[in-house]
Each structure stands twice: as C-alpha cells, then as structure tokens.
Coordinates of C-alpha atoms in Angstrom, one line a residue:
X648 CA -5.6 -8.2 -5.1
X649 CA -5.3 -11.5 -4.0
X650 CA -4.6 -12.6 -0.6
X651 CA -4.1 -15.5 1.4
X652 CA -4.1 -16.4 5.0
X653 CA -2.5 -19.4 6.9
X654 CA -1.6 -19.1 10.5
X655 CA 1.7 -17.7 10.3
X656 CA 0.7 -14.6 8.0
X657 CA -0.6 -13.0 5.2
X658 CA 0.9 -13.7 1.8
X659 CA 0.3 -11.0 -1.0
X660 CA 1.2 -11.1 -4.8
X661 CA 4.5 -8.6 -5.5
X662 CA 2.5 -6.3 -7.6
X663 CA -0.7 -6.2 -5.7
X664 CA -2.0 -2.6 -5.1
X665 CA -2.2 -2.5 -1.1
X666 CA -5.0 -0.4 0.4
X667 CA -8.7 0.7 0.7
X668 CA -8.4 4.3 -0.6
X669 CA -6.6 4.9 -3.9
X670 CA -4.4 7.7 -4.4
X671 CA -6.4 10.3 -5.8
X672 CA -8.7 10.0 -2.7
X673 CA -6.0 10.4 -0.2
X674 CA -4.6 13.0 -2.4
X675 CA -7.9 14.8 -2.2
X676 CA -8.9 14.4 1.0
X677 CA -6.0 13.5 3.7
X678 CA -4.0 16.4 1.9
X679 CA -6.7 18.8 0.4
X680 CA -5.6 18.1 -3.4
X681 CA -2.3 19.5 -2.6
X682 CA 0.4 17.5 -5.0
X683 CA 3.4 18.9 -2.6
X684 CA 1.6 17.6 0.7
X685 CA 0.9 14.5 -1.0
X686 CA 4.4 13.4 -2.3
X687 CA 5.9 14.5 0.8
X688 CA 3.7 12.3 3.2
X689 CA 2.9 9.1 1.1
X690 CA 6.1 7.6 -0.6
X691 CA 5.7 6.9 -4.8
X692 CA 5.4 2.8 -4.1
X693 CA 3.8 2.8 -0.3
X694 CA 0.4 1.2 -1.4
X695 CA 2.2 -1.5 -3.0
X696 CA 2.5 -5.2 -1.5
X697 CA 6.4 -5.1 -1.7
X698 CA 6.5 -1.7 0.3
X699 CA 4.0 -3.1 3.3
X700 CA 6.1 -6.3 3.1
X701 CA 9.6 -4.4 4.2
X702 CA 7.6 -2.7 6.5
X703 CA 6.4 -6.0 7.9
X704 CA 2.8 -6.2 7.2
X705 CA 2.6 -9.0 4.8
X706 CA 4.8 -11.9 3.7
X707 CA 5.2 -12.1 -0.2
X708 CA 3.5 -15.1 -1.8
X709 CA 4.0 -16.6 -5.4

C-alpha cells in the first residue's frame, strides 16, 4: 500500500488493501472463525481504501 501525507490528508491508491490485520486474522480471532459472525460485522470491501475514503478516513490519490 502506498500512502502519502501532506497537511491536508492522507491520499491512498483506489485499490490499496487498508488495514493491519488481514481478513483471515479478524475472522479467526475477533469472531472465533465463525464465517456468519464475520460477514455480518465486517462488510465484503471495508479494508479497502475506497470504503475508508466514504467513510472519511483517507482522501483518494492518483
């Protein structure tokens, strides 16, 4: 992932993979390897930069 700073915010490439734990970990831990948990508490696309960005985390970058 490649990110870049300025003083207004953070600017993240569209397809980037957001986050520090991928999704078998947080499948595996956060909801005990339960598939059911899982989908239900962490939307298909929310570790990607475009999902963090409507959520107002990051600005996109080119």
């Amino acid at each position: 992932m490649r990110i870049a700073v300025n003083e207004e915010h953070n600017n993240v490439i569209t397809e980037a993979r957001v986050g520090f734990a991928g999704p078998q970990v947080i499948l595996n831990t956060m909801c005990e390897a339960n598939q059911s948990v899982y989908d239900t508490k962490c939307p298909s696309d929310f570790q990607c930069a475009s999902y963090v960005h409507a959520h107002g985390q990051v600005g996109l970058g080119n």
